[in-house]
Amino acid sequence: MKNIVLILSVLFLITSCSSSIYNKYSKYNRFDKEDGMLRFYNEELNVKSLSFNDYKFASNLGEFKSISKDSKPLFENVIVYARKTGTDQDFYIIKMNYVNVRPDYQIIKHHGEKGTLFLLISKNTAEEDAKRIEEEFGKLIK
């Protein structure tokens, strides 16, 4: 009986710690296809974006682990994480008042109705892709 209680306690701690990496709004993320592209939207934050199908998205830690070589995201309060298939090119959209600067990520800030969102694009992302991601982020809060 003590072993069961111990195991359940450990599982609870792991679950509660890992879920805090993703922001509470990430559970409202939705994805669908639109004209051969992947559409991301989150009605609670009033954000939406289109991307080509070469990106895989994650709205929770389990999805993150399935598309990333890392065991957990580099940032906290993640709304969505995206990684280009077959590359190390990725980006995050996070919801925070500030973000720790990382030399390997470009940071774009947007003040929205429900707080500040940051787009963090890995600097190894192809220039054309980074520009497209940034342009789409500019359309997010519409």
mmCIF file of N, CA and C in Angstrom, residues 10-142:
data_model
loop_
_atom_site.group_PDB
_atom_site.id
_atom_site.type_symbol
_atom_site.label_atom_id
_atom_site.label_comp_id
_atom_site.label_asym_id
_atom_site.label_seq_id
_atom_site.Cartn_x
_atom_site.Cartn_y
_atom_site.Cartn_z
ATOM 1 N N VAL A 10 4.663 10.481 -6.685
ATOM 2 C CA VAL A 10 5.705 10.816 -7.664
ATOM 3 C C VAL A 10 5.071 11.177 -9.006
ATOM 4 N N LEU A 11 4.090 10.404 -9.444
ATOM 5 C CA LEU A 11 3.405 10.711 -10.706
ATOM 6 C C LEU A 11 2.716 12.066 -10.650
ATOM 7 N N PHE A 12 2.097 12.377 -9.525
ATOM 8 C CA PHE A 12 1.455 13.679 -9.366
ATOM 9 C C PHE A 12 2.472 14.804 -9.480
ATOM 10 N N LEU A 13 3.608 14.661 -8.819
ATOM 11 C CA LEU A 13 4.652 15.692 -8.871
ATOM 12 C C LEU A 13 5.191 15.865 -10.282
ATOM 13 N N ILE A 14 5.439 14.781 -10.970
ATOM 14 C CA ILE A 14 5.945 14.856 -12.345
ATOM 15 C C ILE A 14 4.928 15.548 -13.234
ATOM 16 N N THR A 15 3.667 15.157 -13.122
ATOM 17 C CA THR A 15 2.618 15.751 -13.943
ATOM 18 C C THR A 15 2.436 17.224 -13.642
ATOM 19 N N SER A 16 2.412 17.595 -12.387
ATOM 20 C CA SER A 16 2.187 18.997 -12.038
ATOM 21 C C SER A 16 3.372 19.862 -12.427
ATOM 22 N N CYS A 17 4.579 19.354 -12.330
ATOM 23 C CA CYS A 17 5.757 20.137 -12.716
ATOM 24 C C CYS A 17 5.844 20.291 -14.223
ATOM 25 N N SER A 18 5.612 19.220 -14.959
ATOM 26 C CA SER A 18 5.779 19.279 -16.404
ATOM 27 C C SER A 18 4.676 20.088 -17.068
ATOM 28 N N SER A 19 3.471 20.073 -16.527
ATOM 29 C CA SER A 19 2.390 20.803 -17.167
ATOM 30 C C SER A 19 2.550 22.310 -17.019
ATOM 31 N N SER A 20 3.336 22.772 -16.047
ATOM 32 C CA SER A 20 3.507 24.209 -15.863
ATOM 33 C C SER A 20 4.376 24.835 -16.950
ATOM 34 N N ILE A 21 5.066 24.017 -17.738
ATOM 35 C CA ILE A 21 5.880 24.536 -18.835
ATOM 36 C C ILE A 21 4.978 25.167 -19.889
ATOM 37 N N TYR A 22 3.834 24.555 -20.131
ATOM 38 C CA TYR A 22 2.877 25.093 -21.095
ATOM 39 C C TYR A 22 1.887 25.995 -20.371
ATOM 40 N N ASN A 23 1.557 27.108 -20.981
ATOM 41 C CA ASN A 23 0.633 28.079 -20.422
ATOM 42 C C ASN A 23 -0.784 27.504 -20.418
ATOM 43 N N LYS A 24 -1.611 27.949 -19.478
ATOM 44 C CA LYS A 24 -2.987 27.440 -19.379
ATOM 45 C C LYS A 24 -3.786 27.669 -20.657
ATOM 46 N N TYR A 25 -3.422 28.680 -21.439
ATOM 47 C CA TYR A 25 -4.133 28.961 -22.684
ATOM 48 C C TYR A 25 -3.798 27.971 -23.795
ATOM 49 N N SER A 26 -2.738 27.194 -23.650
ATOM 50 C CA SER A 26 -2.353 26.255 -24.714
ATOM 51 C C SER A 26 -3.410 25.176 -24.928
ATOM 52 N N LYS A 27 -4.225 24.910 -23.920
ATOM 53 C CA LYS A 27 -5.268 23.886 -24.083
ATOM 54 C C LYS A 27 -6.358 24.329 -25.061
ATOM 55 N N TYR A 28 -6.377 25.614 -25.416
ATOM 56 C CA TYR A 28 -7.355 26.126 -26.374
ATOM 57 C C TYR A 28 -6.821 26.137 -27.806
ATOM 58 N N ASN A 29 -5.595 25.658 -28.018
ATOM 59 C CA ASN A 29 -5.024 25.613 -29.366
ATOM 60 C C ASN A 29 -5.812 24.648 -30.237
ATOM 61 N N ARG A 30 -6.032 25.047 -31.470
ATOM 62 C CA ARG A 30 -6.704 24.201 -32.448
ATOM 63 C C ARG A 30 -5.913 24.267 -33.748
ATOM 64 N N PHE A 31 -5.955 23.169 -34.494
ATOM 65 C CA PHE A 31 -5.242 23.074 -35.758
ATOM 66 C C PHE A 31 -6.167 22.438 -36.780
ATOM 67 N N ASP A 32 -6.158 22.968 -37.990
ATOM 68 C CA ASP A 32 -6.876 22.330 -39.082
ATOM 69 C C ASP A 32 -6.225 22.722 -40.401
ATOM 70 N N LYS A 33 -6.711 22.142 -41.475
ATOM 71 C CA LYS A 33 -6.161 22.413 -42.807
ATOM 72 C C LYS A 33 -6.989 23.500 -43.478
ATOM 73 N N GLU A 34 -6.302 24.375 -44.189
ATOM 74 C CA GLU A 34 -6.971 25.431 -44.941
ATOM 75 C C GLU A 34 -6.189 25.656 -46.228
ATOM 76 N N ASP A 35 -6.801 25.319 -47.359
ATOM 77 C CA ASP A 35 -6.164 25.487 -48.671
ATOM 78 C C ASP A 35 -4.776 24.856 -48.719
ATOM 79 N N GLY A 36 -4.645 23.637 -48.213
ATOM 80 C CA GLY A 36 -3.374 22.925 -48.249
ATOM 81 C C GLY A 36 -2.349 23.397 -47.231
ATOM 82 N N MET A 37 -2.744 24.298 -46.345
ATOM 83 C CA MET A 37 -1.840 24.796 -45.312
ATOM 84 C C MET A 37 -2.391 24.398 -43.944
ATOM 85 N N LEU A 38 -1.547 24.491 -42.936
ATOM 86 C CA LEU A 38 -1.960 24.179 -41.573
ATOM 87 C C LEU A 38 -2.337 25.474 -40.864
ATOM 88 N N ARG A 39 -3.544 25.510 -40.317
ATOM 89 C CA ARG A 39 -4.006 26.702 -39.610
ATOM 90 C C ARG A 39 -3.953 26.436 -38.112
ATOM 91 N N PHE A 40 -3.312 27.349 -37.390
ATOM 92 C CA PHE A 40 -3.259 27.326 -35.927
ATOM 93 C C PHE A 40 -4.137 28.462 -35.438
ATOM 94 N N TYR A 41 -4.972 28.196 -34.438
ATOM 95 C CA TYR A 41 -5.731 29.284 -33.825
ATOM 96 C C TYR A 41 -6.010 28.984 -32.358
ATOM 97 N N ASN A 42 -6.161 30.071 -31.615
ATOM 98 C CA ASN A 42 -6.462 29.993 -30.193
ATOM 99 C C ASN A 42 -7.467 31.112 -29.927
ATOM 100 N N GLU A 43 -8.734 30.746 -29.818
ATOM 101 C CA GLU A 43 -9.795 31.746 -29.672
ATOM 102 C C GLU A 43 -9.715 32.498 -28.353
ATOM 103 N N GLU A 44 -9.237 31.865 -27.301
ATOM 104 C CA GLU A 44 -9.121 32.539 -26.001
ATOM 105 C C GLU A 44 -8.158 33.717 -26.064
ATOM 106 N N LEU A 45 -7.080 33.560 -26.820
ATOM 107 C CA LEU A 45 -6.095 34.641 -26.961
ATOM 108 C C LEU A 45 -6.326 35.464 -28.222
ATOM 109 N N ASN A 46 -7.301 35.041 -29.033
ATOM 110 C CA ASN A 46 -7.604 35.700 -30.301
ATOM 111 C C ASN A 46 -6.370 35.732 -31.204
ATOM 112 N N VAL A 47 -5.714 34.575 -31.346
ATOM 113 C CA VAL A 47 -4.553 34.467 -32.227
ATOM 114 C C VAL A 47 -4.810 33.398 -33.279
ATOM 115 N N LYS A 48 -4.258 33.626 -34.467
ATOM 116 C CA LYS A 48 -4.365 32.636 -35.539
ATOM 117 C C LYS A 48 -3.211 32.825 -36.505
ATOM 118 N N SER A 49 -2.902 31.766 -37.225
ATOM 119 C CA SER A 49 -1.794 31.819 -38.164
ATOM 120 C C SER A 49 -1.890 30.658 -39.141
ATOM 121 N N LEU A 50 -1.330 30.849 -40.318
ATOM 122 C CA LEU A 50 -1.214 29.793 -41.315
ATOM 123 C C LEU A 50 0.253 29.448 -41.502
ATOM 124 N N SER A 51 0.549 28.181 -41.714
ATOM 125 C CA SER A 51 1.925 27.786 -42.024
ATOM 126 C C SER A 51 1.880 26.629 -43.012
ATOM 127 N N PHE A 52 3.008 26.410 -43.660
ATOM 128 C CA PHE A 52 3.100 25.266 -44.551
ATOM 129 C C PHE A 52 3.113 23.991 -43.723
ATOM 130 N N ASN A 53 2.812 22.890 -44.365
ATOM 131 C CA ASN A 53 2.706 21.610 -43.665
ATOM 132 C C ASN A 53 4.040 21.033 -43.224
ATOM 133 N N ASP A 54 5.150 21.742 -43.477
ATOM 134 C CA ASP A 54 6.453 21.199 -43.085
ATOM 135 C C ASP A 54 6.783 21.475 -41.623
ATOM 136 N N TYR A 55 5.878 22.103 -40.881
ATOM 137 C CA TYR A 55 6.057 22.319 -39.437
ATOM 138 C C TYR A 55 5.118 21.403 -38.668
ATOM 139 N N LYS A 56 5.626 20.854 -37.575
ATOM 140 C CA LYS A 56 4.819 20.074 -36.633
ATOM 141 C C LYS A 56 4.651 20.925 -35.381
ATOM 142 N N PHE A 57 3.453 20.911 -34.807
ATOM 143 C CA PHE A 57 3.139 21.763 -33.664
ATOM 144 C C PHE A 57 2.918 20.944 -32.399
ATOM 145 N N ALA A 58 3.211 21.579 -31.251
ATOM 146 C CA ALA A 58 3.008 20.948 -29.948
ATOM 147 C C ALA A 58 2.311 21.927 -29.013
ATOM 148 N N SER A 59 1.257 21.448 -28.363
ATOM 149 C CA SER A 59 0.511 22.250 -27.389
ATOM 150 C C SER A 59 0.649 21.717 -25.976
ATOM 151 N N ASN A 60 1.428 20.650 -25.813
ATOM 152 C CA ASN A 60 1.663 20.089 -24.483
ATOM 153 C C ASN A 60 2.996 19.342 -24.493
ATOM 154 N N LEU A 61 3.428 18.924 -23.332
ATOM 155 C CA LEU A 61 4.745 18.304 -23.197
ATOM 156 C C LEU A 61 4.856 16.987 -23.965
ATOM 157 N N GLY A 62 3.805 16.193 -23.976
ATOM 158 C CA GLY A 62 3.832 14.929 -24.721
ATOM 159 C C GLY A 62 4.047 15.153 -26.206
ATOM 160 N N GLU A 63 3.313 16.112 -26.780
ATOM 161 C CA GLU A 63 3.487 16.443 -28.194
ATOM 162 C C GLU A 63 4.882 17.010 -28.441
ATOM 163 N N PHE A 64 5.363 17.835 -27.509
ATOM 164 C CA PHE A 64 6.698 18.418 -27.641
ATOM 165 C C PHE A 64 7.752 17.318 -27.758
ATOM 166 N N LYS A 65 7.681 16.345 -26.871
ATOM 167 C CA LYS A 65 8.671 15.259 -26.863
ATOM 168 C C LYS A 65 8.620 14.433 -28.146
ATOM 169 N N SER A 66 7.460 14.386 -28.787
ATOM 170 C CA SER A 66 7.343 13.590 -30.013
ATOM 171 C C SER A 66 7.961 14.285 -31.228
ATOM 172 N N ILE A 67 8.180 15.606 -31.165
ATOM 173 C CA ILE A 67 8.737 16.313 -32.323
ATOM 174 C C ILE A 67 10.087 16.964 -32.055
ATOM 175 N N SER A 68 10.550 16.963 -30.816
ATOM 176 C CA SER A 68 11.806 17.627 -30.469
ATOM 177 C C SER A 68 12.812 16.630 -29.914
ATOM 178 N N LYS A 69 14.084 16.924 -30.123
ATOM 179 C CA LYS A 69 15.136 16.079 -29.542
ATOM 180 C C LYS A 69 15.358 16.421 -28.071
ATOM 181 N N ASP A 70 14.846 17.572 -27.631
ATOM 182 C CA ASP A 70 14.992 18.002 -26.240
ATOM 183 C C ASP A 70 13.941 17.326 -25.366
ATOM 184 N N SER A 71 14.243 17.200 -24.073
ATOM 185 C CA SER A 71 13.289 16.558 -23.168
ATOM 186 C C SER A 71 12.196 17.513 -22.699
ATOM 187 N N LYS A 72 12.482 18.816 -22.760
ATOM 188 C CA LYS A 72 11.467 19.807 -22.390
ATOM 189 C C LYS A 72 11.766 21.113 -23.126
ATOM 190 N N PRO A 73 10.766 21.985 -23.249
ATOM 191 C CA PRO A 73 10.980 23.263 -23.932
ATOM 192 C C PRO A 73 12.044 24.117 -23.241
ATOM 193 N N LEU A 74 12.672 24.980 -24.012
ATOM 194 C CA LEU A 74 13.696 25.883 -23.482
ATOM 195 C C LEU A 74 13.088 27.042 -22.707
ATOM 196 N N PHE A 75 11.791 27.278 -22.901
ATOM 197 C CA PHE A 75 11.106 28.410 -22.287
ATOM 198 C C PHE A 75 9.891 27.909 -21.513
ATOM 199 N N GLU A 76 9.366 28.752 -20.639
ATOM 200 C CA GLU A 76 8.150 28.436 -19.890
ATOM 201 C C GLU A 76 6.988 29.246 -20.447
ATOM 202 N N ASN A 77 5.786 28.906 -20.020
ATOM 203 C CA ASN A 77 4.557 29.577 -20.452
ATOM 204 C C ASN A 77 4.353 29.498 -21.958
ATOM 205 N N VAL A 78 4.649 28.328 -22.516
ATOM 206 C CA VAL A 78 4.532 28.103 -23.954
ATOM 207 C C VAL A 78 3.056 28.015 -24.345
ATOM 208 N N ILE A 79 2.690 28.756 -25.374
ATOM 209 C CA ILE A 79 1.362 28.628 -25.979
ATOM 210 C C ILE A 79 1.427 27.547 -27.050
ATOM 211 N N VAL A 80 2.414 27.654 -27.925
ATOM 212 C CA VAL A 80 2.607 26.650 -28.965
ATOM 213 C C VAL A 80 4.091 26.584 -29.330
ATOM 214 N N TYR A 81 4.533 25.393 -29.670
ATOM 215 C CA TYR A 81 5.898 25.154 -30.141
ATOM 216 C C TYR A 81 5.784 24.553 -31.533
ATOM 217 N N ALA A 82 6.669 24.940 -32.436
ATOM 218 C CA ALA A 82 6.660 24.384 -33.791
ATOM 219 C C ALA A 82 8.083 24.058 -34.222
ATOM 220 N N ARG A 83 8.226 22.946 -34.919
ATOM 221 C CA ARG A 83 9.539 22.512 -35.414
ATOM 222 C C ARG A 83 9.374 22.091 -36.867
ATOM 223 N N LYS A 84 10.302 22.578 -37.706
ATOM 224 C CA LYS A 84 10.275 22.208 -39.121
ATOM 225 C C LYS A 84 10.784 20.776 -39.260
ATOM 226 N N THR A 85 10.030 19.965 -39.962
ATOM 227 C CA THR A 85 10.348 18.554 -40.127
ATOM 228 C C THR A 85 11.741 18.361 -40.715
ATOM 229 N N GLY A 86 12.520 17.483 -40.086
ATOM 230 C CA GLY A 86 13.837 17.129 -40.592
ATOM 231 C C GLY A 86 14.922 18.166 -40.371
ATOM 232 N N THR A 87 14.666 19.177 -39.539
ATOM 233 C CA THR A 87 15.650 20.239 -39.292
ATOM 234 C C THR A 87 15.708 20.567 -37.802
ATOM 235 N N ASP A 88 16.612 21.479 -37.453
ATOM 236 C CA ASP A 88 16.664 22.027 -36.093
ATOM 237 C C ASP A 88 15.993 23.394 -36.031
ATOM 238 N N GLN A 89 15.265 23.763 -37.067
ATOM 239 C CA GLN A 89 14.588 25.056 -37.104
ATOM 240 C C GLN A 89 13.295 24.959 -36.305
ATOM 241 N N ASP A 90 13.124 25.883 -35.352
ATOM 242 C CA ASP A 90 11.922 25.854 -34.537
ATOM 243 C C ASP A 90 11.543 27.253 -34.087
ATOM 244 N N PHE A 91 10.334 27.345 -33.548
ATOM 245 C CA PHE A 91 9.917 28.596 -32.926
ATOM 246 C C PHE A 91 8.908 28.313 -31.828
ATOM 247 N N TYR A 92 8.821 29.269 -30.924
ATOM 248 C CA TYR A 92 7.891 29.220 -29.799
ATOM 249 C C TYR A 92 7.015 30.464 -29.839
ATOM 250 N N ILE A 93 5.788 30.339 -29.369
ATOM 251 C CA ILE A 93 4.975 31.495 -28.991
ATOM 252 C C ILE A 93 4.713 31.301 -27.505
ATOM 253 N N ILE A 94 5.139 32.277 -26.718
ATOM 254 C CA ILE A 94 4.976 32.177 -25.270
ATOM 255 C C ILE A 94 4.225 33.396 -24.753
ATOM 256 N N LYS A 95 3.608 33.246 -23.586
ATOM 257 C CA LYS A 95 2.844 34.333 -22.963
ATOM 258 C C LYS A 95 3.490 34.664 -21.628
ATOM 259 N N MET A 96 4.166 35.812 -21.592
ATOM 260 C CA MET A 96 4.853 36.259 -20.375
ATOM 261 C C MET A 96 4.970 37.778 -20.410
ATOM 262 N N ASN A 97 5.341 38.350 -19.283
ATOM 263 C CA ASN A 97 5.625 39.784 -19.235
ATOM 264 C C ASN A 97 7.051 40.078 -19.671
ATOM 265 N N TYR A 98 7.911 39.070 -19.615
ATOM 266 C CA TYR A 98 9.315 39.212 -20.011
ATOM 267 C C TYR A 98 9.807 37.844 -20.473
ATOM 268 N N VAL A 99 10.959 37.831 -21.121
ATOM 269 C CA VAL A 99 11.562 36.562 -21.527
ATOM 270 C C VAL A 99 13.068 36.677 -21.350
ATOM 271 N N ASN A 100 13.675 35.613 -20.867
ATOM 272 C CA ASN A 100 15.134 35.597 -20.762
ATOM 273 C C ASN A 100 15.728 35.531 -22.161
ATOM 274 N N VAL A 101 16.651 36.428 -22.431
ATOM 275 C CA VAL A 101 17.264 36.498 -23.752
ATOM 276 C C VAL A 101 18.186 35.299 -23.947
ATOM 277 N N ARG A 102 18.062 34.670 -25.105
ATOM 278 C CA ARG A 102 18.955 33.571 -25.489
ATOM 279 C C ARG A 102 19.620 33.975 -26.798
ATOM 280 N N PRO A 103 20.933 33.831 -26.896
ATOM 281 C CA PRO A 103 21.633 34.268 -28.105
ATOM 282 C C PRO A 103 21.253 33.473 -29.351
ATOM 283 N N ASP A 104 20.677 32.295 -29.182
ATOM 284 C CA ASP A 104 20.333 31.471 -30.335
ATOM 285 C C ASP A 104 18.883 31.644 -30.807
ATOM 286 N N TYR A 105 18.179 32.640 -30.246
ATOM 287 C CA TYR A 105 16.795 32.908 -30.655
ATOM 288 C C TYR A 105 16.576 34.394 -30.912
ATOM 289 N N GLN A 106 15.853 34.672 -31.984
ATOM 290 C CA GLN A 106 15.397 36.029 -32.286
ATOM 291 C C GLN A 106 14.080 36.223 -31.531
ATOM 292 N N ILE A 107 13.900 37.386 -30.913
ATOM 293 C CA ILE A 107 12.718 37.633 -30.087
ATOM 294 C C ILE A 107 11.884 38.762 -30.680
ATOM 295 N N ILE A 108 10.595 38.499 -30.878
ATOM 296 C CA ILE A 108 9.649 39.512 -31.339
ATOM 297 C C ILE A 108 8.546 39.584 -30.292
ATOM 298 N N LYS A 109 8.227 40.790 -29.851
ATOM 299 C CA LYS A 109 7.274 41.003 -28.758
ATOM 300 C C LYS A 109 5.985 41.616 -29.301
ATOM 301 N N HIS A 110 4.853 41.186 -28.742
ATOM 302 C CA HIS A 110 3.563 41.766 -29.114
ATOM 303 C C HIS A 110 2.703 41.917 -27.859
ATOM 304 N N HIS A 111 2.156 43.108 -27.667
ATOM 305 C CA HIS A 111 1.236 43.342 -26.548
ATOM 306 C C HIS A 111 -0.176 43.072 -27.043
ATOM 307 N N GLY A 112 -0.811 42.053 -26.470
ATOM 308 C CA GLY A 112 -2.168 41.703 -26.860
ATOM 309 C C GLY A 112 -3.167 42.072 -25.787
ATOM 310 N N GLU A 113 -4.416 41.817 -26.088
ATOM 311 C CA GLU A 113 -5.517 42.118 -25.174
ATOM 312 C C GLU A 113 -5.388 41.362 -23.849
ATOM 313 N N LYS A 114 -4.862 40.149 -23.895
ATOM 314 C CA LYS A 114 -4.755 39.322 -22.689
ATOM 315 C C LYS A 114 -3.313 39.155 -22.230
ATOM 316 N N GLY A 115 -2.458 40.111 -22.539
ATOM 317 C CA GLY A 115 -1.075 40.046 -22.075
ATOM 318 C C GLY A 115 -0.073 40.090 -23.207
ATOM 319 N N THR A 116 1.171 39.912 -22.840
ATOM 320 C CA THR A 116 2.263 40.000 -23.796
ATOM 321 C C THR A 116 2.597 38.626 -24.359
ATOM 322 N N LEU A 117 2.700 38.565 -25.674
ATOM 323 C CA LEU A 117 3.122 37.348 -26.355
ATOM 324 C C LEU A 117 4.491 37.586 -26.969
ATOM 325 N N PHE A 118 5.327 36.566 -26.938
ATOM 326 C CA PHE A 118 6.637 36.621 -27.575
ATOM 327 C C PHE A 118 6.718 35.521 -28.624
ATOM 328 N N LEU A 119 7.282 35.870 -29.755
ATOM 329 C CA LEU A 119 7.641 34.897 -30.773
ATOM 330 C C LEU A 119 9.146 34.724 -30.683
ATOM 331 N N LEU A 120 9.599 33.506 -30.522
ATOM 332 C CA LEU A 120 11.030 33.211 -30.427
ATOM 333 C C LEU A 120 11.389 32.266 -31.568
ATOM 334 N N ILE A 121 12.178 32.760 -32.519
ATOM 335 C CA ILE A 121 12.561 31.984 -33.703
ATOM 336 C C ILE A 121 14.029 31.605 -33.582
ATOM 337 N N SER A 122 14.336 30.324 -33.754
ATOM 338 C CA SER A 122 15.740 29.908 -33.689
ATOM 339 C C SER A 122 16.525 30.602 -34.801
ATOM 340 N N LYS A 123 17.720 31.060 -34.459
ATOM 341 C CA LYS A 123 18.533 31.812 -35.422
ATOM 342 C C LYS A 123 19.081 30.938 -36.540
ATOM 343 N N ASN A 124 18.990 29.619 -36.409
ATOM 344 C CA ASN A 124 19.414 28.759 -37.507
ATOM 345 C C ASN A 124 18.290 28.522 -38.518
ATOM 346 N N THR A 125 17.155 29.171 -38.312
ATOM 347 C CA THR A 125 16.044 29.079 -39.250
ATOM 348 C C THR A 125 16.411 29.835 -40.521
ATOM 349 N N ALA A 126 16.123 29.234 -41.658
ATOM 350 C CA ALA A 126 16.408 29.871 -42.945
ATOM 351 C C ALA A 126 15.767 31.258 -42.979
ATOM 352 N N GLU A 127 16.473 32.216 -43.561
ATOM 353 C CA GLU A 127 16.020 33.614 -43.561
ATOM 354 C C GLU A 127 14.614 33.757 -44.131
ATOM 355 N N GLU A 128 14.340 33.060 -45.219
ATOM 356 C CA GLU A 128 13.018 33.139 -45.844
ATOM 357 C C GLU A 128 11.935 32.600 -44.908
ATOM 358 N N ASP A 129 12.220 31.482 -44.249
ATOM 359 C CA ASP A 129 11.262 30.913 -43.293
ATOM 360 C C ASP A 129 11.046 31.844 -42.106
ATOM 361 N N ALA A 130 12.141 32.397 -41.568
ATOM 362 C CA ALA A 130 12.038 33.304 -40.416
ATOM 363 C C ALA A 130 11.190 34.519 -40.766
ATOM 364 N N LYS A 131 11.382 35.046 -41.962
ATOM 365 C CA LYS A 131 10.606 36.213 -42.400
ATOM 366 C C LYS A 131 9.123 35.861 -42.491
ATOM 367 N N ARG A 132 8.823 34.695 -43.056
ATOM 368 C CA ARG A 132 7.430 34.265 -43.188
ATOM 369 C C ARG A 132 6.791 34.059 -41.811
ATOM 370 N N ILE A 133 7.528 33.424 -40.888
ATOM 371 C CA ILE A 133 7.011 33.197 -39.531
ATOM 372 C C ILE A 133 6.742 34.531 -38.842
ATOM 373 N N GLU A 134 7.680 35.471 -38.988
ATOM 374 C CA GLU A 134 7.512 36.787 -38.368
ATOM 375 C C GLU A 134 6.321 37.528 -38.964
ATOM 376 N N GLU A 135 6.144 37.449 -40.282
ATOM 377 C CA GLU A 135 4.990 38.096 -40.923
ATOM 378 C C GLU A 135 3.686 37.495 -40.419
ATOM 379 N N GLU A 136 3.648 36.181 -40.296
ATOM 380 C CA GLU A 136 2.446 35.524 -39.782
ATOM 381 C C GLU A 136 2.173 35.926 -38.335
ATOM 382 N N PHE A 137 3.226 36.050 -37.535
ATOM 383 C CA PHE A 137 3.061 36.486 -36.145
ATOM 384 C C PHE A 137 2.467 37.890 -36.107
ATOM 385 N N GLY A 138 2.853 38.740 -37.042
ATOM 386 C CA GLY A 138 2.290 40.080 -37.128
ATOM 387 C C GLY A 138 0.797 40.065 -37.388
ATOM 388 N N LYS A 139 0.310 39.001 -38.020
ATOM 389 C CA LYS A 139 -1.120 38.857 -38.313
ATOM 390 C C LYS A 139 -1.871 38.157 -37.180
ATOM 391 N N LEU A 140 -1.127 37.606 -36.227
ATOM 392 C CA LEU A 140 -1.751 36.778 -35.192
ATOM 393 C C LEU A 140 -2.873 37.472 -34.447
ATOM 394 N N ILE A 141 -2.607 38.649 -33.964
ATOM 395 C CA ILE A 141 -3.577 39.313 -33.094
ATOM 396 C C ILE A 141 -4.479 40.185 -33.960
ATOM 397 N N LYS A 142 -5.410 39.561 -34.604
ATOM 398 C CA LYS A 142 -6.325 40.286 -35.498
ATOM 399 C C LYS A 142 -7.751 39.989 -35.118
#
